[in-house]
XYZ file of C-alpha atoms in Angstrom:
557
model
C -74.676 148.599 2.545
C -74.814 151.668 4.762
C -72.572 153.754 2.458
C -74.491 152.571 -0.585
C -77.725 154.030 0.815
C -76.172 157.210 2.226
C -74.374 157.948 -1.074
C -77.403 157.034 -3.237
C -75.451 154.309 -5.037
C -76.079 150.713 -6.102
C -74.324 147.637 -4.736
C -73.811 144.142 -6.167
C -72.772 141.699 -3.459
C -71.881 138.028 -3.509
C -71.637 136.510 -0.046
C -71.635 132.816 0.940
C -74.690 130.929 2.075
C -75.454 130.850 5.783
C -73.436 133.883 6.965
C -76.431 136.169 7.589
C -76.982 138.206 4.425
C -80.552 139.089 5.415
C -79.693 140.724 8.743
C -76.541 142.228 7.197
C -78.612 144.142 4.645
C -81.614 145.012 6.822
C -79.621 146.297 9.806
C -77.616 148.979 7.923
C -80.749 149.902 5.940
C -82.603 150.494 9.217
C -79.644 152.504 10.502
C -79.691 154.708 7.378
C -83.485 154.982 7.699
C -83.171 156.334 11.246
C -80.755 159.041 10.137
C -83.211 160.559 7.648
C -83.524 160.847 3.883
C -85.005 157.365 3.611
C -88.737 156.725 4.062
C -89.123 153.098 3.048
C -87.203 149.846 2.654
C -88.351 147.240 0.124
C -87.013 143.739 0.772
C -87.621 141.764 -2.435
C -87.264 138.038 -2.935
C -88.469 135.242 -5.211
C -89.262 132.659 -2.535
C -91.769 132.551 0.337
C -89.211 130.991 2.678
C -86.768 133.919 2.283
C -89.583 136.345 3.112
C -89.919 134.519 6.431
C -86.185 135.022 7.032
C -86.601 138.787 6.550
C -89.517 138.815 9.010
C -87.405 136.933 11.572
C -84.514 139.402 11.144
C -86.823 142.342 11.901
C -88.272 140.525 14.928
C -84.737 139.937 16.253
C -84.050 143.670 16.020
C -87.398 144.481 17.652
C -86.382 142.375 20.651
C -83.362 144.667 20.976
C -85.530 147.797 20.993
C -86.181 148.589 17.311
C -89.478 150.375 16.688
C -90.470 149.920 13.060
C -93.492 148.732 11.087
C -93.245 146.060 8.393
C -95.782 144.387 6.124
C -95.408 141.251 4.013
C -97.171 141.236 0.636
C -98.636 137.906 -0.462
C -99.863 137.119 -3.988
C -103.581 137.716 -4.499
C -104.403 134.121 -5.472
C -102.669 132.801 -2.330
C -104.175 135.175 0.214
C -107.700 135.459 -1.241
C -110.395 134.100 1.103
C -112.688 132.988 -1.727
C -112.514 129.756 -3.718
C -112.210 131.793 -6.914
C -110.351 135.101 -7.086
C -113.095 137.267 -8.584
C -112.759 140.833 -7.318
C -116.358 141.941 -7.859
C -118.570 143.359 -5.073
C -121.489 141.122 -6.098
C -119.295 138.013 -5.749
C -117.005 138.824 -2.808
C -118.186 140.145 0.561
C -114.631 141.337 1.280
C -114.643 143.550 -1.827
C -118.208 144.800 -1.296
C -118.003 147.970 0.804
C -114.187 147.703 1.098
C -113.654 151.487 1.213
C -116.294 151.886 3.950
C -114.320 149.631 6.309
C -110.663 149.946 5.307
C -109.798 153.002 7.419
C -110.995 151.273 10.588
C -108.991 148.154 9.713
C -105.786 150.160 9.139
C -106.149 152.142 12.379
C -106.841 148.926 14.332
C -103.827 146.976 13.028
C -101.425 149.918 13.364
C -102.415 150.438 17.009
C -101.722 146.812 17.939
C -99.125 145.355 15.513
C -95.687 146.193 14.177
C -94.746 143.052 12.210
C -97.657 142.519 9.815
C -97.051 139.060 8.378
C -99.447 137.189 6.097
C -101.111 135.579 9.132
C -101.584 138.957 10.854
C -102.974 140.599 7.717
C -105.451 137.731 7.252
C -106.552 137.934 10.908
C -107.409 141.643 10.730
C -108.878 141.335 7.216
C -111.386 138.755 8.480
C -112.135 140.833 11.551
C -112.980 143.930 9.480
C -114.285 142.045 6.397
C -111.849 143.615 3.924
C -109.937 142.075 1.023
C -106.622 140.844 2.526
C -104.648 141.551 -0.647
C -105.848 145.141 -1.061
C -105.472 145.603 2.698
C -101.783 144.615 2.521
C -101.217 147.016 -0.397
C -102.805 149.869 1.567
C -100.593 148.976 4.543
C -97.516 149.261 2.292
C -98.227 153.015 2.158
C -97.786 153.353 5.926
C -95.206 150.628 6.661
C -91.494 151.384 6.977
C -90.383 148.020 5.569
C -92.236 146.165 2.801
C -91.378 142.504 2.183
C -92.558 140.924 -1.056
C -91.914 139.417 -4.447
C -89.788 141.041 -7.162
C -92.856 141.742 -9.263
C -94.153 144.513 -6.968
C -91.260 146.650 -8.200
C -90.067 145.178 -11.489
C -93.083 143.632 -13.255
C -94.901 146.248 -15.391
C -98.188 144.328 -14.998
C -98.353 144.475 -11.206
C -95.736 147.013 -10.083
C -97.101 149.286 -7.372
C -98.409 152.384 -9.131
C -98.685 154.147 -5.765
C -94.867 154.406 -5.716
C -94.591 157.841 -7.334
C -91.161 159.172 -8.447
C -90.746 161.356 -5.343
C -91.456 158.325 -3.116
C -88.970 156.170 -5.032
C -86.217 158.706 -4.375
C -86.685 158.028 -0.657
C -86.873 154.237 -0.997
C -84.080 151.656 -1.009
C -84.351 148.219 -2.633
C -82.814 145.104 -1.082
C -82.979 142.359 -3.738
C -82.350 138.936 -2.192
C -81.303 135.841 -4.219
C -80.703 138.325 -7.048
C -79.493 135.640 -9.476
C -83.179 134.660 -9.859
C -84.086 138.098 -11.152
C -82.403 137.585 -14.555
C -84.813 134.877 -15.762
C -87.738 136.415 -13.897
C -87.099 139.758 -15.589
C -86.875 138.069 -18.977
C -90.391 136.710 -18.343
C -91.704 140.002 -16.923
C -90.592 141.997 -19.941
C -91.800 139.480 -22.530
C -95.404 139.172 -23.684
C -97.606 136.799 -25.682
C -100.745 137.250 -27.755
C -102.664 134.140 -28.838
C -104.964 133.871 -31.859
C -107.253 131.213 -30.355
C -108.025 133.337 -27.276
C -109.160 136.206 -29.483
C -111.199 133.861 -31.693
C -113.044 132.662 -28.574
C -113.763 136.256 -27.538
C -115.177 137.020 -30.993
C -117.408 133.924 -30.846
C -118.573 134.700 -27.288
C -119.697 138.261 -27.976
C -120.784 138.203 -31.643
C -124.331 139.498 -32.042
C -124.394 141.008 -28.555
C -121.286 143.179 -28.224
C -120.539 143.519 -31.905
C -117.787 146.132 -31.416
C -115.845 143.751 -29.181
C -116.309 140.863 -31.614
C -115.207 142.931 -34.619
C -112.143 144.267 -32.787
C -111.134 140.719 -31.794
C -111.704 139.485 -35.378
C -109.459 142.263 -36.689
C -106.561 141.196 -34.461
C -107.116 137.543 -35.416
C -106.753 138.451 -39.108
C -103.549 140.425 -38.440
C -102.084 137.481 -36.493
C -103.101 135.054 -39.265
C -101.032 137.076 -41.759
C -97.945 136.342 -39.652
C -98.514 132.564 -39.644
C -96.338 130.325 -41.776
C -97.565 126.699 -41.917
C -94.201 125.596 -43.335
C -92.254 127.030 -40.380
C -94.265 126.628 -37.158
C -91.586 128.277 -34.985
C -89.811 131.278 -36.483
C -88.374 134.713 -35.848
C -90.352 137.544 -37.436
C -88.648 140.628 -38.827
C -91.401 143.025 -37.765
C -95.050 143.386 -36.828
C -97.349 145.833 -38.532
C -98.637 149.086 -37.121
C -102.110 147.829 -38.050
C -101.755 144.991 -35.519
C -100.826 147.420 -32.748
C -103.778 149.657 -33.627
C -106.064 146.623 -33.701
C -104.981 145.513 -30.219
C -105.524 149.061 -28.914
C -109.014 149.078 -30.444
C -109.830 145.743 -28.819
C -108.696 146.993 -25.378
C -110.843 150.127 -25.743
C -113.914 148.132 -26.807
C -113.521 145.460 -24.097
C -113.099 147.866 -21.188
C -116.703 149.206 -20.952
C -118.077 145.658 -21.259
C -115.950 144.541 -18.302
C -117.095 147.554 -16.273
C -120.775 146.646 -16.641
C -122.299 145.225 -13.470
C -123.820 141.773 -13.415
C -122.451 138.252 -13.585
C -121.512 136.733 -16.941
C -119.350 133.627 -17.299
C -117.900 134.994 -20.553
C -116.408 137.973 -18.761
C -113.680 135.939 -17.081
C -112.148 134.926 -20.419
C -112.663 138.418 -21.842
C -110.865 139.866 -18.821
C -107.904 137.500 -19.269
C -107.520 138.451 -22.951
C -107.987 142.133 -22.093
C -105.094 142.034 -19.615
C -102.922 140.027 -22.042
C -103.582 142.659 -24.707
C -102.849 145.508 -22.322
C -99.569 143.921 -21.341
C -98.710 143.301 -24.995
C -99.105 147.024 -25.729
C -97.119 147.943 -22.626
C -94.201 145.677 -23.565
C -94.377 146.783 -27.209
C -93.359 150.266 -26.019
C -90.127 148.746 -24.636
C -89.188 146.842 -27.786
C -85.724 147.662 -29.156
C -82.714 145.609 -30.265
C -82.903 143.695 -26.942
C -86.070 142.017 -28.281
C -87.096 139.529 -30.942
C -90.532 138.817 -32.423
C -91.396 135.094 -32.389
C -94.271 133.415 -34.204
C -95.187 129.959 -32.913
C -97.931 127.691 -34.261
C -96.374 124.401 -33.081
C -99.120 123.723 -30.493
C -102.026 124.197 -32.898
C -102.552 127.835 -31.958
C -100.605 130.757 -33.359
C -98.911 132.852 -30.671
C -96.966 136.040 -31.203
C -94.290 136.652 -28.565
C -92.370 139.816 -27.811
C -89.322 138.036 -26.386
C -86.874 139.914 -24.166
C -83.365 138.588 -24.807
C -81.553 140.945 -22.447
C -83.462 142.533 -19.530
C -80.497 144.570 -18.242
C -81.534 147.887 -19.776
C -85.027 147.799 -18.263
C -83.729 146.611 -14.872
C -81.229 149.479 -14.826
C -83.970 151.966 -15.632
C -86.312 150.644 -12.932
C -83.729 150.425 -10.127
C -82.284 153.797 -11.174
C -85.510 155.493 -10.084
C -84.890 154.541 -6.437
C -82.535 156.144 -3.931
C -80.354 153.032 -3.930
C -80.498 149.311 -4.534
C -78.541 146.292 -3.365
C -78.540 143.055 -5.376
C -77.162 140.196 -3.289
C -76.862 136.431 -3.477
C -74.581 133.549 -2.554
C -74.205 132.734 -6.251
C -73.636 135.789 -8.435
C -71.102 133.726 -10.314
C -69.561 134.556 -12.680
C -69.797 137.991 -11.110
C -69.285 140.045 -14.300
C -72.130 138.173 -16.035
C -74.666 138.781 -13.262
C -73.665 142.390 -12.727
C -74.142 143.029 -16.449
C -77.444 141.146 -16.681
C -78.886 142.911 -13.623
C -78.184 146.319 -15.153
C -75.007 147.231 -13.290
C -72.655 150.012 -14.375
C -69.031 150.999 -13.715
C -70.090 153.452 -10.997
C -71.759 150.781 -8.847
C -70.168 149.312 -5.751
C -69.223 145.623 -5.840
C -68.507 143.279 -2.960
C -67.344 139.670 -3.140
C -66.840 137.962 0.206
C -64.882 134.685 0.448
C -66.377 131.775 2.320
C -65.608 131.865 6.063
C -65.997 128.096 6.229
C -63.096 125.677 6.326
C -62.714 123.611 3.155
C -62.294 120.578 5.451
C -66.002 120.915 6.290
C -66.889 119.744 2.761
C -65.921 116.493 1.084
C -66.411 117.388 -2.605
C -66.551 114.418 -4.956
C -66.788 114.473 -8.757
C -68.131 111.308 -10.384
C -67.495 111.277 -14.168
C -70.629 109.524 -15.437
C -72.554 110.851 -18.434
C -75.905 112.480 -17.660
C -76.502 113.512 -21.289
C -80.019 112.817 -22.473
C -78.928 110.028 -24.853
C -77.066 108.190 -22.038
C -79.525 108.584 -19.157
C -81.221 105.207 -19.474
C -77.948 103.262 -19.570
C -76.242 105.176 -16.701
C -79.260 105.445 -14.363
C -78.395 102.308 -12.377
C -74.724 103.297 -12.008
C -75.777 106.729 -10.759
C -78.224 105.141 -8.300
C -75.391 102.946 -6.971
C -73.109 105.996 -6.486
C -75.893 107.759 -4.594
C -76.399 104.702 -2.391
C -72.638 104.595 -1.729
C -72.731 108.273 -0.683
C -75.530 107.580 1.812
C -73.599 104.574 3.158
C -70.321 106.510 3.421
C -71.863 109.223 5.620
C -74.909 108.276 7.665
C -77.592 110.944 7.867
C -79.967 112.869 5.630
C -79.120 113.486 1.972
C -80.704 115.511 -0.826
C -80.143 114.488 -4.443
C -80.914 116.992 -7.220
C -81.812 116.317 -10.872
C -82.334 118.572 -13.901
C -85.910 117.360 -14.568
C -88.778 115.443 -12.986
C -88.525 112.729 -15.623
C -84.827 112.112 -14.947
C -85.376 112.249 -11.182
C -88.131 109.613 -11.425
C -85.917 107.382 -13.611
C -83.042 107.362 -11.090
C -85.446 107.170 -8.119
C -86.839 103.888 -9.483
C -83.303 102.561 -9.975
C -82.334 103.697 -6.455
C -85.239 101.805 -4.923
C -83.882 98.638 -6.560
C -80.313 99.017 -5.289
C -80.775 100.689 -1.870
C -82.485 99.934 1.432
C -82.564 103.586 2.543
C -85.913 105.309 2.957
C -86.387 107.748 0.082
C -88.907 110.535 -0.558
C -89.406 112.387 -3.820
C -90.511 115.908 -4.689
C -93.953 115.934 -6.296
C -95.021 118.095 -9.211
C -97.006 121.195 -8.223
C -96.528 120.922 -4.452
C -98.360 123.595 -2.453
C -96.790 125.281 0.577
C -98.198 122.759 3.064
C -96.798 119.817 1.093
C -93.415 121.556 0.845
C -93.336 122.011 4.605
C -94.293 118.349 5.082
C -91.434 117.302 2.784
C -88.827 119.381 4.646
C -90.125 118.435 8.119
C -89.044 114.831 7.460
C -85.375 115.910 7.511
C -84.842 115.667 11.261
C -81.519 115.647 13.169
C -80.174 112.126 13.440
C -82.349 110.838 10.595
C -81.388 108.632 7.650
C -83.612 109.998 4.906
C -82.867 110.343 1.195
C -84.645 113.146 -0.651
C -84.971 113.380 -4.432
C -85.603 116.894 -5.741
C -85.443 118.999 -8.891
C -82.500 121.285 -9.592
C -83.530 124.945 -9.657
C -86.786 124.071 -7.879
C -88.286 124.929 -4.514
C -85.874 122.779 -2.479
C -82.603 123.778 -4.145
C -82.736 127.445 -3.045
C -83.568 129.288 0.147
C -83.937 126.067 2.162
C -82.112 126.124 5.498
C -81.470 122.611 6.897
C -78.828 123.330 9.499
C -76.659 120.893 11.395
C -77.650 117.239 11.220
C -80.834 117.963 9.271
C -78.708 117.643 6.109
C -75.463 115.695 5.800
C -75.006 115.263 2.060
C -75.959 116.702 -1.300
C -75.575 115.266 -4.791
C -76.137 117.174 -8.020
C -76.766 115.002 -11.071
C -75.954 116.934 -14.258
C -74.609 120.406 -14.997
C -78.005 122.104 -14.935
C -78.204 123.044 -18.623
C -81.615 124.139 -19.826
C -82.888 122.052 -22.753
C -82.075 123.431 -26.186
C -84.888 125.661 -27.372
C -85.667 128.213 -30.047
C -85.659 131.010 -27.455
C -82.347 129.937 -25.878
C -80.747 129.814 -29.317
C -81.908 133.393 -29.944
C -80.330 134.459 -26.629
C -77.115 132.687 -27.632
C -77.001 134.402 -31.039
C -77.791 137.810 -29.526
C -74.922 137.727 -27.026
C -72.555 136.276 -29.612
C -73.310 139.338 -31.758
C -72.375 141.512 -28.747
C -68.938 139.893 -28.486
C -69.833 137.639 -25.546
C -69.709 133.860 -25.323
C -73.314 133.277 -26.393
C -73.438 129.601 -25.362
C -72.220 130.397 -21.854
C -74.703 133.269 -21.463
C -77.651 131.207 -22.687
C -76.874 127.814 -21.163
C -73.752 127.379 -19.012
C -73.984 130.266 -16.515
C -77.704 129.853 -15.693
C -77.215 126.079 -15.408
C -74.193 126.225 -13.136
C -75.938 128.729 -10.901
C -78.519 126.031 -10.137
C -75.688 123.607 -9.282
C -74.061 126.094 -6.900
C -77.376 126.908 -5.241
C -78.120 123.227 -4.657
C -74.635 122.642 -3.207
C -75.135 125.657 -0.967
C -77.885 123.830 0.935
C -75.212 121.814 2.775
C -72.907 124.103 4.773
C -75.037 126.637 6.642
C -72.881 127.228 9.723
C -69.328 126.787 11.006
C -70.385 123.504 12.663
C -71.800 121.837 9.537
C -69.940 119.042 7.737
C -70.925 116.910 4.795
C -70.509 115.523 1.274
C -71.204 117.240 -2.032
C -71.134 114.834 -4.971
C -71.188 116.261 -8.496
C -72.163 113.617 -11.039
C -71.246 114.431 -14.645
C -68.011 113.985 -16.602
C -68.226 117.618 -17.773
C -67.539 118.880 -14.235
C -63.917 117.847 -14.819
C -63.490 120.092 -17.873
C -61.727 123.441 -17.502
C -64.863 125.498 -18.210
C -66.824 123.984 -15.327
C -63.931 123.642 -12.870
C -63.383 127.406 -13.182
C -66.979 128.029 -12.141
C -66.763 125.986 -8.922
C -66.354 127.920 -5.645
C -62.842 128.141 -4.226
C -63.816 126.053 -1.190
C -64.825 123.199 -3.552
C -61.342 123.147 -5.098
C -60.132 120.212 -2.965
C -62.391 117.778 -4.837
C -61.818 114.042 -5.169
C -62.457 112.250 -8.451
C -64.546 109.121 -7.913
C -64.434 106.009 -10.096
């Protein structure tokens, strides 16, 4: 890490769960910072819980004498004090007169605080009556370490414009749980434009803001020309220059209307479509052979999507503007795939650390039952019985992971019929308080069974050390459902000489499996069971993707 920053290089590192990756990246970054040439450290992550880990690491170093300022950025809709996030002075007292009070707020917090967490930012924002989100962004200009989501650097819609090129050259990026960035980047660099949204805008403003209505109508007509009632979901060869010009015209006509003072319920929808259109034009500038145009009218509304198949080129360009970057995770596996997809090159450093844990700490079991969609109903009871046997074999807390809510609920119902153990199930759309409530039930010495979704909030970044978690089961190999977009990804990588099916389905799916299994062994004192339920785990393709320390598996009947 230290050499990477000093030599202005990039590093891709895979290191096992629970060995201290956060402190092991922040400490050398702080050391390099102290020696000059580096003005700012950005610690980027996809999950709120891993942001807390970064805050704790800095606090540990502060206790040992470190003097450094850090700020945590929280999404606007989460940190906003109002019921609705409407950033207009006439609606929000924290936006009204913001620039009259912000200097006093910044001076006050910098005099008294060093670790500016979400709670601290909110406290001072209320005290000085300033918008907490804008306050945190202004603090990022004066903080030494900025902790936040990937999108503050990588997403073209919300990336911090205040990070000018000369500032980037003195900034290092620490990208935690970097395996998540591949799919996130694919979303960030894709864009959609919907016909119905523009039709609504035209209807809302016709007769009053005729220029806006006409511009929206023009784009609607251009989108309608791309529709094909016979093929509701199809790849388009190209989009016309007239459509691009029409979207530009709409953006230009909508902007002065949005700038007018005064409340108008129609403005909220107009603003949403305005930002969608802006993003569409921004992404259109990036379109090359890494993209496909998709027309979709399957849901009763025609949507045009600029779909990013391969985000590696854009990620390489973005990270290349910074002094250095480190992409690290417990599961950059297979390593060559993730390095390629994250924009790595031959000149970059790579580091793959073996697990320091003894393989005897893990009892890995593979149960060859089919979890394929067509067999789920008939095997649900057998799977529930195997899960009950696991809980009976090793008393304690267990977490069972499933590829979808529907499948989880099916097996949960079967489990309740065959088992006497207390079971709790992840709910759809849980907020942060409900997540904390769910995890707080996993106490040392407990006998609780948790049902959760693979790739969801409880399968990554969750740290249940010691007797808080004694067993994990993963039901299924994590494959995403077949889709038009996934098939395009598969075909694209096949044309590049790669195994398209693995790139589109197998590698992303198995990463979810490895992440879920990684919840179990978090220290040298942890022991437990990992049960993998699917007959495909015993095939050569999937056995090769299992970690070395899982190699001593037992096949269950």
